[in-house]
Short mmCIF file of C-alpha atoms and ligand atoms in Angstrom, two decimals:
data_model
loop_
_atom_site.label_atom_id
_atom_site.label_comp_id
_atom_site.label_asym_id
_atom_site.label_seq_id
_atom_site.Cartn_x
_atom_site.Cartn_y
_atom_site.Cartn_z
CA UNK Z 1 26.43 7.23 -38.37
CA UNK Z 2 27.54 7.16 -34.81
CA UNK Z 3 25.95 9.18 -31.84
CA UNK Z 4 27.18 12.50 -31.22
CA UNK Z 5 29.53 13.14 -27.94
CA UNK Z 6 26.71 14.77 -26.63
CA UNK Z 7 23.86 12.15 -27.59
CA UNK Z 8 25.95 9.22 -26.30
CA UNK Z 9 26.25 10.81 -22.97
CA UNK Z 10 22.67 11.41 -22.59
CA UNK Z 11 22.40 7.45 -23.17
CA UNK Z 12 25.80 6.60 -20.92
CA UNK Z 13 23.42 8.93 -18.38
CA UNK Z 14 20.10 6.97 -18.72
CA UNK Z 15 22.01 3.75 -18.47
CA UNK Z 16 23.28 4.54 -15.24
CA UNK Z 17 19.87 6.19 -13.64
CA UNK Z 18 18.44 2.92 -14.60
CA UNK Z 19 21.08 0.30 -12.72
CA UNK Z 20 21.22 2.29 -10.21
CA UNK Z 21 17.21 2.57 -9.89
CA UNK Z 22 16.67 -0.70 -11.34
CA UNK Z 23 15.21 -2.38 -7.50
CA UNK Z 24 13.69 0.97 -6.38
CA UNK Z 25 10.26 -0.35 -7.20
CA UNK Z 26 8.25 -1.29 -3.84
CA UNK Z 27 4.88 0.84 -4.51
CA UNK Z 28 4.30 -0.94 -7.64
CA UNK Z 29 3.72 -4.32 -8.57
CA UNK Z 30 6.41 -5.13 -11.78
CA UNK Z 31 9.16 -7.54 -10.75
CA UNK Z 32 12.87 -6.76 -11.24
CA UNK Z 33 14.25 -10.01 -10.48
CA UNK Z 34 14.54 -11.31 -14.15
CA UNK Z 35 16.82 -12.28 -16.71
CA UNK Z 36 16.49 -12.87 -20.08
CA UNK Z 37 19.95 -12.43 -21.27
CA UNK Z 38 19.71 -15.64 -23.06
CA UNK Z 39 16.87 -13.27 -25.47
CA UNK Z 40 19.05 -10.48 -26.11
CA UNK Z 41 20.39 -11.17 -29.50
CA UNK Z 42 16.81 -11.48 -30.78
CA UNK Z 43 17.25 -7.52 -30.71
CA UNK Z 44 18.24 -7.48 -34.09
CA UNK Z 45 15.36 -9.05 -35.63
CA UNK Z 46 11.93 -6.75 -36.64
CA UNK Z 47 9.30 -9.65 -35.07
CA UNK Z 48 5.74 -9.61 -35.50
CA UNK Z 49 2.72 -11.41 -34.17
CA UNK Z 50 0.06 -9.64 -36.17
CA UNK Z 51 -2.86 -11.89 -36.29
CA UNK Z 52 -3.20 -15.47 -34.94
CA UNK Z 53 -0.38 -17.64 -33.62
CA UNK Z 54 -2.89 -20.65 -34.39
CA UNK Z 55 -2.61 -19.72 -38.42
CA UNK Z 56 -0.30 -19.78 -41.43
CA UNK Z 57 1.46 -16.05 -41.45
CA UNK Z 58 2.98 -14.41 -44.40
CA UNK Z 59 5.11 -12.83 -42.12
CA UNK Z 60 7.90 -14.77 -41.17
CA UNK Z 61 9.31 -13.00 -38.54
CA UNK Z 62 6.87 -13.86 -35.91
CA UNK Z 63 7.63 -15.89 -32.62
CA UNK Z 64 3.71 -17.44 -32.96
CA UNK Z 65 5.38 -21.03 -31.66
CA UNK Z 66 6.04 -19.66 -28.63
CA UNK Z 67 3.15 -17.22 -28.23
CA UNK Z 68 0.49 -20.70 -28.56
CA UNK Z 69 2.91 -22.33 -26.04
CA UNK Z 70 2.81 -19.70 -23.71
CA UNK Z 71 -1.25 -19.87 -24.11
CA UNK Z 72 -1.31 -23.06 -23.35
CA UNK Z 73 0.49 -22.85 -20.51
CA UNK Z 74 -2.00 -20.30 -19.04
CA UNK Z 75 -4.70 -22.71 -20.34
CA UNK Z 76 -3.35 -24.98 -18.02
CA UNK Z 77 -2.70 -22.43 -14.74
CA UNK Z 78 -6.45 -20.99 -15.38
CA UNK Z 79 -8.42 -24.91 -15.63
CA UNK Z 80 -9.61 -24.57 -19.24
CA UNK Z 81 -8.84 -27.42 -21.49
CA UNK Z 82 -6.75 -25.99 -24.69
CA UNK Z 83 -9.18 -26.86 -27.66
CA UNK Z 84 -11.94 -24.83 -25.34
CA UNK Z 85 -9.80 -21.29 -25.13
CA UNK Z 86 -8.14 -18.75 -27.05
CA UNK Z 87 -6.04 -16.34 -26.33
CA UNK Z 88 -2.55 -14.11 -26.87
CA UNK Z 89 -0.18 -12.12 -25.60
CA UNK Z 90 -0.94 -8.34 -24.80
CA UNK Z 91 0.73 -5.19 -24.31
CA UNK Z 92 -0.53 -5.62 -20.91
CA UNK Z 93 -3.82 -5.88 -18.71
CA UNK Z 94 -5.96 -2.93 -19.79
CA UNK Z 95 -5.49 -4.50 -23.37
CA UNK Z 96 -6.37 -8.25 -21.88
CA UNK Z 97 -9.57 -5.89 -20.09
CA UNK Z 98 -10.44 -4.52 -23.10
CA UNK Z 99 -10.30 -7.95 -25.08
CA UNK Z 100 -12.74 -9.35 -22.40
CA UNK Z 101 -15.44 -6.55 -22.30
CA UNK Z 102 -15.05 -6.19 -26.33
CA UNK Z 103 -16.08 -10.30 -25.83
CA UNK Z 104 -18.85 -9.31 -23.62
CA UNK Z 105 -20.37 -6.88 -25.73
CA UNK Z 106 -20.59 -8.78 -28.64
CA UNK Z 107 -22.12 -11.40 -26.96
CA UNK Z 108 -24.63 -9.47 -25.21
CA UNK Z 109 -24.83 -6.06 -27.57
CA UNK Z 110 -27.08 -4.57 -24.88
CA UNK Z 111 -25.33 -5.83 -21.68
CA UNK Z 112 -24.40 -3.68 -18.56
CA UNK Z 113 -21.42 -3.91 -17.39
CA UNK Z 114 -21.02 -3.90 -13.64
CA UNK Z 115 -17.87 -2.70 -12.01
CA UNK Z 116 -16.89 -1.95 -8.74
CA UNK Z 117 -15.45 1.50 -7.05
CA UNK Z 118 -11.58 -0.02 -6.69
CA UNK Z 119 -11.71 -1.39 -10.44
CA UNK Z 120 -8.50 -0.14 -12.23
CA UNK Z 121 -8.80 2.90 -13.64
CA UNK Z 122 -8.34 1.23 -17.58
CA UNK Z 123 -12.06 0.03 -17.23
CA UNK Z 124 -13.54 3.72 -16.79
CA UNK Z 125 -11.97 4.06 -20.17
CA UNK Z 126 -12.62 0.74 -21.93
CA UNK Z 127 -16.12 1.47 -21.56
CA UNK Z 128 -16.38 4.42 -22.85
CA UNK Z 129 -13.96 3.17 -26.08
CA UNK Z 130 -16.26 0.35 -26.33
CA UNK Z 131 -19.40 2.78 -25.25
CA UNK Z 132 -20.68 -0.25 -23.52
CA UNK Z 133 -23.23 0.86 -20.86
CA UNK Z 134 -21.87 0.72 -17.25
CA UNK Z 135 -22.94 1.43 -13.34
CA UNK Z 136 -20.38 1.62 -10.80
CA UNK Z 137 -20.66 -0.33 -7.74
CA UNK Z 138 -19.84 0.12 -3.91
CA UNK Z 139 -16.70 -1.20 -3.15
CA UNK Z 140 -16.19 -3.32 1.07
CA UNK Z 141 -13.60 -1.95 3.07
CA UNK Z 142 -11.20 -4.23 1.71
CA UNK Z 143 -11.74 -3.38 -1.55
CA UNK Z 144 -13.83 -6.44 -2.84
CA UNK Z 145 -17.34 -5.85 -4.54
CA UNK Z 146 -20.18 -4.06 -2.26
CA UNK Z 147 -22.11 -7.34 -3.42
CA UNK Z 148 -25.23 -6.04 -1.88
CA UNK Z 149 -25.11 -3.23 -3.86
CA UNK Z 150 -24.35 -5.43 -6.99
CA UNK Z 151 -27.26 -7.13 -6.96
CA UNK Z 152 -29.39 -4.31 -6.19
CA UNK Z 153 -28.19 -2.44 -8.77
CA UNK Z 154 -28.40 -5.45 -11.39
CA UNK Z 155 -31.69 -6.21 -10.47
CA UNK Z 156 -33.40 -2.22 -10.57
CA UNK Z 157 -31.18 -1.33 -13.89
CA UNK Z 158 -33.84 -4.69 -15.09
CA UNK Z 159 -31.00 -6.11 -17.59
CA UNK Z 160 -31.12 -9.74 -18.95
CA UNK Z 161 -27.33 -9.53 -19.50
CA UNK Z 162 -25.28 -8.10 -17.51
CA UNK Z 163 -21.01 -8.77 -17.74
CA UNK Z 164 -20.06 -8.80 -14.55
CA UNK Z 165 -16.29 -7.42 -14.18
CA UNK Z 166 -14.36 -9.14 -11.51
CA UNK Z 167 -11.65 -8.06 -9.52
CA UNK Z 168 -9.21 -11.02 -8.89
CA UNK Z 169 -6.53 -8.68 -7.54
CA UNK Z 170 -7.28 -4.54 -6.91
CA UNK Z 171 -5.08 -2.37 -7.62
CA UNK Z 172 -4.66 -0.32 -4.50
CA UNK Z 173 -5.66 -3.25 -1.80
CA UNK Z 174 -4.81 -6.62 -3.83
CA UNK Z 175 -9.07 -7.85 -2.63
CA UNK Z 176 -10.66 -10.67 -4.73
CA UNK Z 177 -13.82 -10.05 -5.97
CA UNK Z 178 -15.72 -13.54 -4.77
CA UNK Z 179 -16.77 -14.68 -7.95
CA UNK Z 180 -18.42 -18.02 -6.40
CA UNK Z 181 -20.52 -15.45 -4.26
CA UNK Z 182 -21.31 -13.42 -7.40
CA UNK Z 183 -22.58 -16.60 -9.06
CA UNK Z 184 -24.79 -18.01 -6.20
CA UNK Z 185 -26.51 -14.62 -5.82
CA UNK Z 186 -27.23 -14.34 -9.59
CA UNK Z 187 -28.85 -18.00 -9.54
CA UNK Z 188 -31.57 -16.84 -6.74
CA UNK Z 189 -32.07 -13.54 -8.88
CA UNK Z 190 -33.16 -15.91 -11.24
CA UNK Z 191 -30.04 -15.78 -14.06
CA UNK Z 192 -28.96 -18.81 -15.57
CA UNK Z 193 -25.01 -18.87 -15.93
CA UNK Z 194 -25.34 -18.47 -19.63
CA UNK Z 195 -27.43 -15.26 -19.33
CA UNK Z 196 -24.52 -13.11 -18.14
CA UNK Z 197 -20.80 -12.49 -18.48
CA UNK Z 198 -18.00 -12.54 -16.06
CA UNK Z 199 -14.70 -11.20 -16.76
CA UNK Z 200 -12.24 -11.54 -14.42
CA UNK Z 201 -9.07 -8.75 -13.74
CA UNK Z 202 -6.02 -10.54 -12.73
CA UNK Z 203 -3.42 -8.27 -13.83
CA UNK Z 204 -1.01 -8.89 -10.39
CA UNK Z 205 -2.60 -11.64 -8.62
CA UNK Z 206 -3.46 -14.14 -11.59
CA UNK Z 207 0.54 -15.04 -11.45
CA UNK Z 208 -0.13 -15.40 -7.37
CA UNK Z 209 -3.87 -17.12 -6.88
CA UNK Z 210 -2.64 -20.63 -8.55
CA UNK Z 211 0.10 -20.99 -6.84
CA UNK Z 212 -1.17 -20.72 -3.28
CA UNK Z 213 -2.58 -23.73 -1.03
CA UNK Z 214 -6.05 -21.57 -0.60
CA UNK Z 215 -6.60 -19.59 -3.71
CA UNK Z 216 -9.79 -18.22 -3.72
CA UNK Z 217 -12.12 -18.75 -7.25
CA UNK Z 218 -10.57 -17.62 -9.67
CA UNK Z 219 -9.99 -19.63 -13.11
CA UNK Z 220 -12.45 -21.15 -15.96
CA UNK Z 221 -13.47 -23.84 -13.42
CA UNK Z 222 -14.41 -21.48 -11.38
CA UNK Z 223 -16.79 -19.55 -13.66
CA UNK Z 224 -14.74 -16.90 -15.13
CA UNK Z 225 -15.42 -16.37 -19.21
CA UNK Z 226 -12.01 -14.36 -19.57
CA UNK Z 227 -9.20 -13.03 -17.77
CA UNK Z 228 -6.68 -10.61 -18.27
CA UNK Z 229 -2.90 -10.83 -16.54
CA UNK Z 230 -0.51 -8.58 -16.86
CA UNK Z 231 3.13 -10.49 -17.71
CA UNK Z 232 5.31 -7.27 -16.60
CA UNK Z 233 4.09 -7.62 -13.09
CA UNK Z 234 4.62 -10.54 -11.27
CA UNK Z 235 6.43 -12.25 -13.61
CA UNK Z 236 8.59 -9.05 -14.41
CA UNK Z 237 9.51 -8.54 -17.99
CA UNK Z 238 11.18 -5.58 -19.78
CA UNK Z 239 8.85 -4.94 -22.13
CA UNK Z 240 4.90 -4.41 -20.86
CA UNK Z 241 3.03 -7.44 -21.88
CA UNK Z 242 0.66 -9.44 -20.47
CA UNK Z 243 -1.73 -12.64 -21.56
CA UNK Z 244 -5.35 -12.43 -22.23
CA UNK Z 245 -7.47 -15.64 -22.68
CA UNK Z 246 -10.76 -16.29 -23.06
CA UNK Z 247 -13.19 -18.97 -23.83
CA UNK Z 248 -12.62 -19.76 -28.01
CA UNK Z 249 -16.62 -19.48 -28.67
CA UNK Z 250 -16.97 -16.47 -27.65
CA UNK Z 251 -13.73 -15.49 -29.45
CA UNK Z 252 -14.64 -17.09 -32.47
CA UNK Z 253 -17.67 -14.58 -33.00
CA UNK Z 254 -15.47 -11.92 -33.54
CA UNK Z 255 -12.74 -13.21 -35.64
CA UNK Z 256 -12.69 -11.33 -38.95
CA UNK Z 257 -10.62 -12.73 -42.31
CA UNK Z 258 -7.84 -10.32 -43.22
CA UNK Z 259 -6.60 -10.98 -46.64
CA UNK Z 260 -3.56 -8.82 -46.63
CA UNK Z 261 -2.01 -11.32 -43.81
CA UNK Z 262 -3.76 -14.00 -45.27
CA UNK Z 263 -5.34 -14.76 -42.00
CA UNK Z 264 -8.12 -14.17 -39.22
CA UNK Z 265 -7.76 -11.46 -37.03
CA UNK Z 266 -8.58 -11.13 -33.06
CA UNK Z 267 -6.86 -9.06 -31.69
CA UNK Z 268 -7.37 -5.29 -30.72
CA UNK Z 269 -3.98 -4.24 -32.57
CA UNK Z 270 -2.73 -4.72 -35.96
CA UNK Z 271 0.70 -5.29 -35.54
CA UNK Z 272 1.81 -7.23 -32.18
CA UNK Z 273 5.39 -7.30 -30.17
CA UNK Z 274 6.93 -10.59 -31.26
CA UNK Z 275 9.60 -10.53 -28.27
CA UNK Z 276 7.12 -10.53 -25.32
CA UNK Z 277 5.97 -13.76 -26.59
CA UNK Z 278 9.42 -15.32 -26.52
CA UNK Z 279 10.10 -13.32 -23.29
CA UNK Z 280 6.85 -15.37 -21.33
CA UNK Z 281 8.07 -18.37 -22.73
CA UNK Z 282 11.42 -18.05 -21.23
CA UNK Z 283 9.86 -17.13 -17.71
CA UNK Z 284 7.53 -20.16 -17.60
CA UNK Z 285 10.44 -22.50 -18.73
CA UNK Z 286 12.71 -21.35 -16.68
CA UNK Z 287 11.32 -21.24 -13.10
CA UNK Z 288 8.90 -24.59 -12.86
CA UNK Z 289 5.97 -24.51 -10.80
CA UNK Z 290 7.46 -25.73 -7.56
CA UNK Z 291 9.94 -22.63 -8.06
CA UNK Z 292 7.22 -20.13 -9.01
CA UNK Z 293 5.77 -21.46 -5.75
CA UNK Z 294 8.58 -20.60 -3.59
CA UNK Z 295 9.03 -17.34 -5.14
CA UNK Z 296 5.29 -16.33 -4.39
CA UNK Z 297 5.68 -17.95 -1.08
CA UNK Z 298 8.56 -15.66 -0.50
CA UNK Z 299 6.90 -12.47 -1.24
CA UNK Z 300 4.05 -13.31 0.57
CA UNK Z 301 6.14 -13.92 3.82
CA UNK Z 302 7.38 -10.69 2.94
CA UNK Z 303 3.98 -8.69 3.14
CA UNK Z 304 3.40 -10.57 6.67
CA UNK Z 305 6.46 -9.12 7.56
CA UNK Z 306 5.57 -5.85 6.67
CA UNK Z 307 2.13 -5.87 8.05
CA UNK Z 308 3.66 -7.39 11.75
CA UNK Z 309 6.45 -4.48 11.35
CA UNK Z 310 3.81 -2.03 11.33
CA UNK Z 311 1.36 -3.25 13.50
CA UNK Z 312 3.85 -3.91 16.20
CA UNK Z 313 4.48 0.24 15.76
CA UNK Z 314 1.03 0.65 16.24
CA UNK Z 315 0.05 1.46 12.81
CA UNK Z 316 -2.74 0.19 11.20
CA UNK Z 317 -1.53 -1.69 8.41
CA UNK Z 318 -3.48 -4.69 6.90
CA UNK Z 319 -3.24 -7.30 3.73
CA UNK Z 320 -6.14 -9.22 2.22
CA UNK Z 321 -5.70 -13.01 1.66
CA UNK Z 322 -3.01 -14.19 -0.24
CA UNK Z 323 -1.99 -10.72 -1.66
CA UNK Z 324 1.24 -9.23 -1.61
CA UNK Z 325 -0.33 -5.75 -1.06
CA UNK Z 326 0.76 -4.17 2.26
CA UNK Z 327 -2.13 -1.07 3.00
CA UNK Z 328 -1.38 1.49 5.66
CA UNK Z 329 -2.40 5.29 6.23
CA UNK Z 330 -1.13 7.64 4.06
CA UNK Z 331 1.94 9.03 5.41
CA UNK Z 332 2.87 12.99 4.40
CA UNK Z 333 3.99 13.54 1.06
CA UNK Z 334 8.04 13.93 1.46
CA UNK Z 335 7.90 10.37 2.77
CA UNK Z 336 5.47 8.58 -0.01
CA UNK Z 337 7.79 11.00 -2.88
CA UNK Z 338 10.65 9.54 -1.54
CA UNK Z 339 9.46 6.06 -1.87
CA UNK Z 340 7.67 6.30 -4.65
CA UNK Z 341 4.90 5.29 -3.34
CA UNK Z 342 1.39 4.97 -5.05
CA UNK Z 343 -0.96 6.22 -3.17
CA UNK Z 344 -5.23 6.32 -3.24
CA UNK Z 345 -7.23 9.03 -0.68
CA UNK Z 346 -5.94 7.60 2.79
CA UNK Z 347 -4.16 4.96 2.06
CA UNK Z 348 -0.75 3.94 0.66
CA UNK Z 349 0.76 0.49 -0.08
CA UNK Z 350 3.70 -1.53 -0.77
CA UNK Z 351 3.96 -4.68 -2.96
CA UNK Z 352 6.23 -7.16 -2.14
CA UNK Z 353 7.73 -7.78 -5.46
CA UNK Z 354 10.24 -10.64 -5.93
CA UNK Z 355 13.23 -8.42 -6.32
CA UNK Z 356 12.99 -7.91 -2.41
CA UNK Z 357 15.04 -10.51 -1.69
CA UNK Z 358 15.91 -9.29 2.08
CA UNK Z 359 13.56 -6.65 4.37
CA UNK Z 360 16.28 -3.72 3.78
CA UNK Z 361 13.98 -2.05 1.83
CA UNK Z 362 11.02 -2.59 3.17
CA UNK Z 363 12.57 -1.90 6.39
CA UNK Z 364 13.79 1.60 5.54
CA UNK Z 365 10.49 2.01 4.18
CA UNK Z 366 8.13 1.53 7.51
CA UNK Z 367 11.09 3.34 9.67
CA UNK Z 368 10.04 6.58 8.05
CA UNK Z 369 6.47 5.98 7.51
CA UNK Z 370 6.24 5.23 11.69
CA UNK Z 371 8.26 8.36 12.16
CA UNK Z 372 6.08 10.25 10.11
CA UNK Z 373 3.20 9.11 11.51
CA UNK Z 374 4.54 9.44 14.95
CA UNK Z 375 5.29 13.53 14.45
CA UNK Z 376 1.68 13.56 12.81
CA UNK Z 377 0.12 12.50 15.73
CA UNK Z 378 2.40 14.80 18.17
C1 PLP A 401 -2.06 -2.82 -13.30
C2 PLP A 401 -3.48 -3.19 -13.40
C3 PLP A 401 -4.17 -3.13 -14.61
C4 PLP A 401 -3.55 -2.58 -15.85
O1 PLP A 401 -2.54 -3.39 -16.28
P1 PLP A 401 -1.44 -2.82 -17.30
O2 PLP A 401 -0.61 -4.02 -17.52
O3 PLP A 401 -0.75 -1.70 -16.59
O4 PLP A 401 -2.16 -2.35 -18.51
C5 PLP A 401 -5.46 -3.56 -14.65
N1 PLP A 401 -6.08 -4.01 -13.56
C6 PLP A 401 -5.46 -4.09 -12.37
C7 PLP A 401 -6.20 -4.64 -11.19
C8 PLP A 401 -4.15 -3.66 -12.24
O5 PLP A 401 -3.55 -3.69 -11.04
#
């Protein structure tokens, strides 16, 4: 049956308030400088990960080729050989967050987890899903872990155990939890590595930290025991999706035999999007790493830009290493509306996503935050 006069207009309407917002984004991190045209007749088809992309499916539909080849791509990017992970494509990072602390809690039934003040808001939540006991921790000015306060708090709350949840990337000021600090100050509190869990956050910057000449720590070689990146962000997608992966024995515990699939499940859903896979694999294959490179080399010249722009006005704007995250005061709320700005207590941001090809944006951007500053100040 087709639409109705009046239902095809309210589509006709939606398609045009999207093109004509489709680059508005510059307070939030998700790309908009993809295409994946090349994907679009795969519309028609009902596909369906459910389960493991490493097993025989009844389900034929599924895209599980592409969903292990986008794994071990990220195998790859995060330093852990393939036969030594597992992993799969989310509906984003607070799933990927919530795979990792599920990990940690079966591991250590008993564990604390350890978070810090700028931690994404999903984490408050995932904890109390997974009622895993959890302190919150003092967060630096620039938004990495108070890790003072970390190991003061580890240390009187007496646990053997604790998962330690990383930051590689905040939300509101793009800091990097130093997870090669975290380690060294756990060895002279006496923890071996295997006594405690770390699971690292990388929801923006995971697609930025291995493709920049100084990344700090933040892959399997580095310590990590699973991460969590969120594929609609810096690599832009349509869809939210994302790619959580995680070291396979620690996966392995809780894999559970489904026989109505005829397979093991791992995964915090039942069903799983089938396109997201395919969409990844089309982003990694079509942009190699020396292209990724320039892209993130681009958008980080971009958030220099930004930060000079402002500080030349006199406005105390700042970045943290190798984050696209521009944070400056607050400006009033007609300005940060009009922008669409995200914005935490006194500060506001910008992201230098990829879609910002030129400064125009940007530009009109700090013209009325100065302005408003300026009459603030008057
Ligand atoms: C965006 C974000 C998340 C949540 O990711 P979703 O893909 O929106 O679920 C988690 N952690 C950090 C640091 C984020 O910035």
């Amino acid at each position: 049956m087709p639409l109705s006069i009046e239902n095809q207009n309210k589509l006709d309407a939606f398609w045009a308030h999207c093109v004509k917002n489709q680059y508005f984004n510059i307070g939030y991190p998700e790309s908009a400088d993809f295409d994946y045209g090349s994907l679009e007749r795969f519309m028609r088809f009902s596909l369906n990960n459910c389960g493991d992309w490493g097993e025989y499916c009844n389900y034929l539909l599924n895209s599980f080729e592409f969903e292990k080849d986008v794994i071990k791509h990220f195998a790859q990017l995060y330093r852990i050989p393939f036969s030594q992970c597992w992993g799969y494509v989310t509906n984003g990072g607070t799933e990927g967050n919530m795979f990792g602390c599920y990990l940690a809690r079966e591991l250590f039934p008993d564990g604390t987890l350890f978070y810090s003040r700028d931690t994404h808001y999903s984490v408050a939540k995932i904890v109390r899903l997974l009622r895993i006991k959890s302190q919150v921790v003092d967060a630096l000015p620039n938004g990495e872990i108070d890790y003072q306060d970390l190991m003061r708090k580890i240390e009187a709350s007496g646990d053997r155990h604790p998962i330690l949840f990383a930051n590689l990337g905040t939300t509101v000021k793009g800091a990097v939890d130093d997870i090669g600090r975290m380690q060294r100050l756990m060895s002279q509190a006496g923890f071996a590595r295997e006594d405690y869990y770390i699971h690292g956050d990388a929801a923006l910057s995971g697609m930025i930290l291995p493709f920049v000449d100084q990344p700090q720590p933040h892959n399997f070689a580095d310590g990590i025991d699973s991460i969590s990146v969120s594929g609609h962000k810096m690599i832009g997608s349509p869809i939210p999706c994302g790619i959580a992966l995680a070291r396979k024995k620690l996966v392995d515990q809780i894999s559970v035999e489904i026989d109505y699939i005829a397979a093991h499940d791992k995964t915090i859903t039942g069903s799983r999007n089938g396109h997201t896979p395919l969409l990844l694999w089309y982003a990694i294959h079509a942009a190699d790493f020396e292209e990724q490179k320039k892209r993130i080399g681009h958008c980080l010249a971009m958030a220099q830009y930004a930060v000079d722009r402002f500080q030349a006005c006199g406005i105390d704007a700042w970045r943290n290493k190798n984050s696209i995250t521009v944070v400056f005061p607050c400006p009033s709320e007609d300005v940060w509306k009009k922008h669409c700005l995200a914005t935490s207590g006194q500060y506001a941001h910008l992201i230098t996503t990829a879609h910002h090809l030129d400064s125009s944006r940007i530009d009109a951007l700090i013209d009325d935050v100065v302005a408003d500053l300026a009459e603030e100040a008057a």
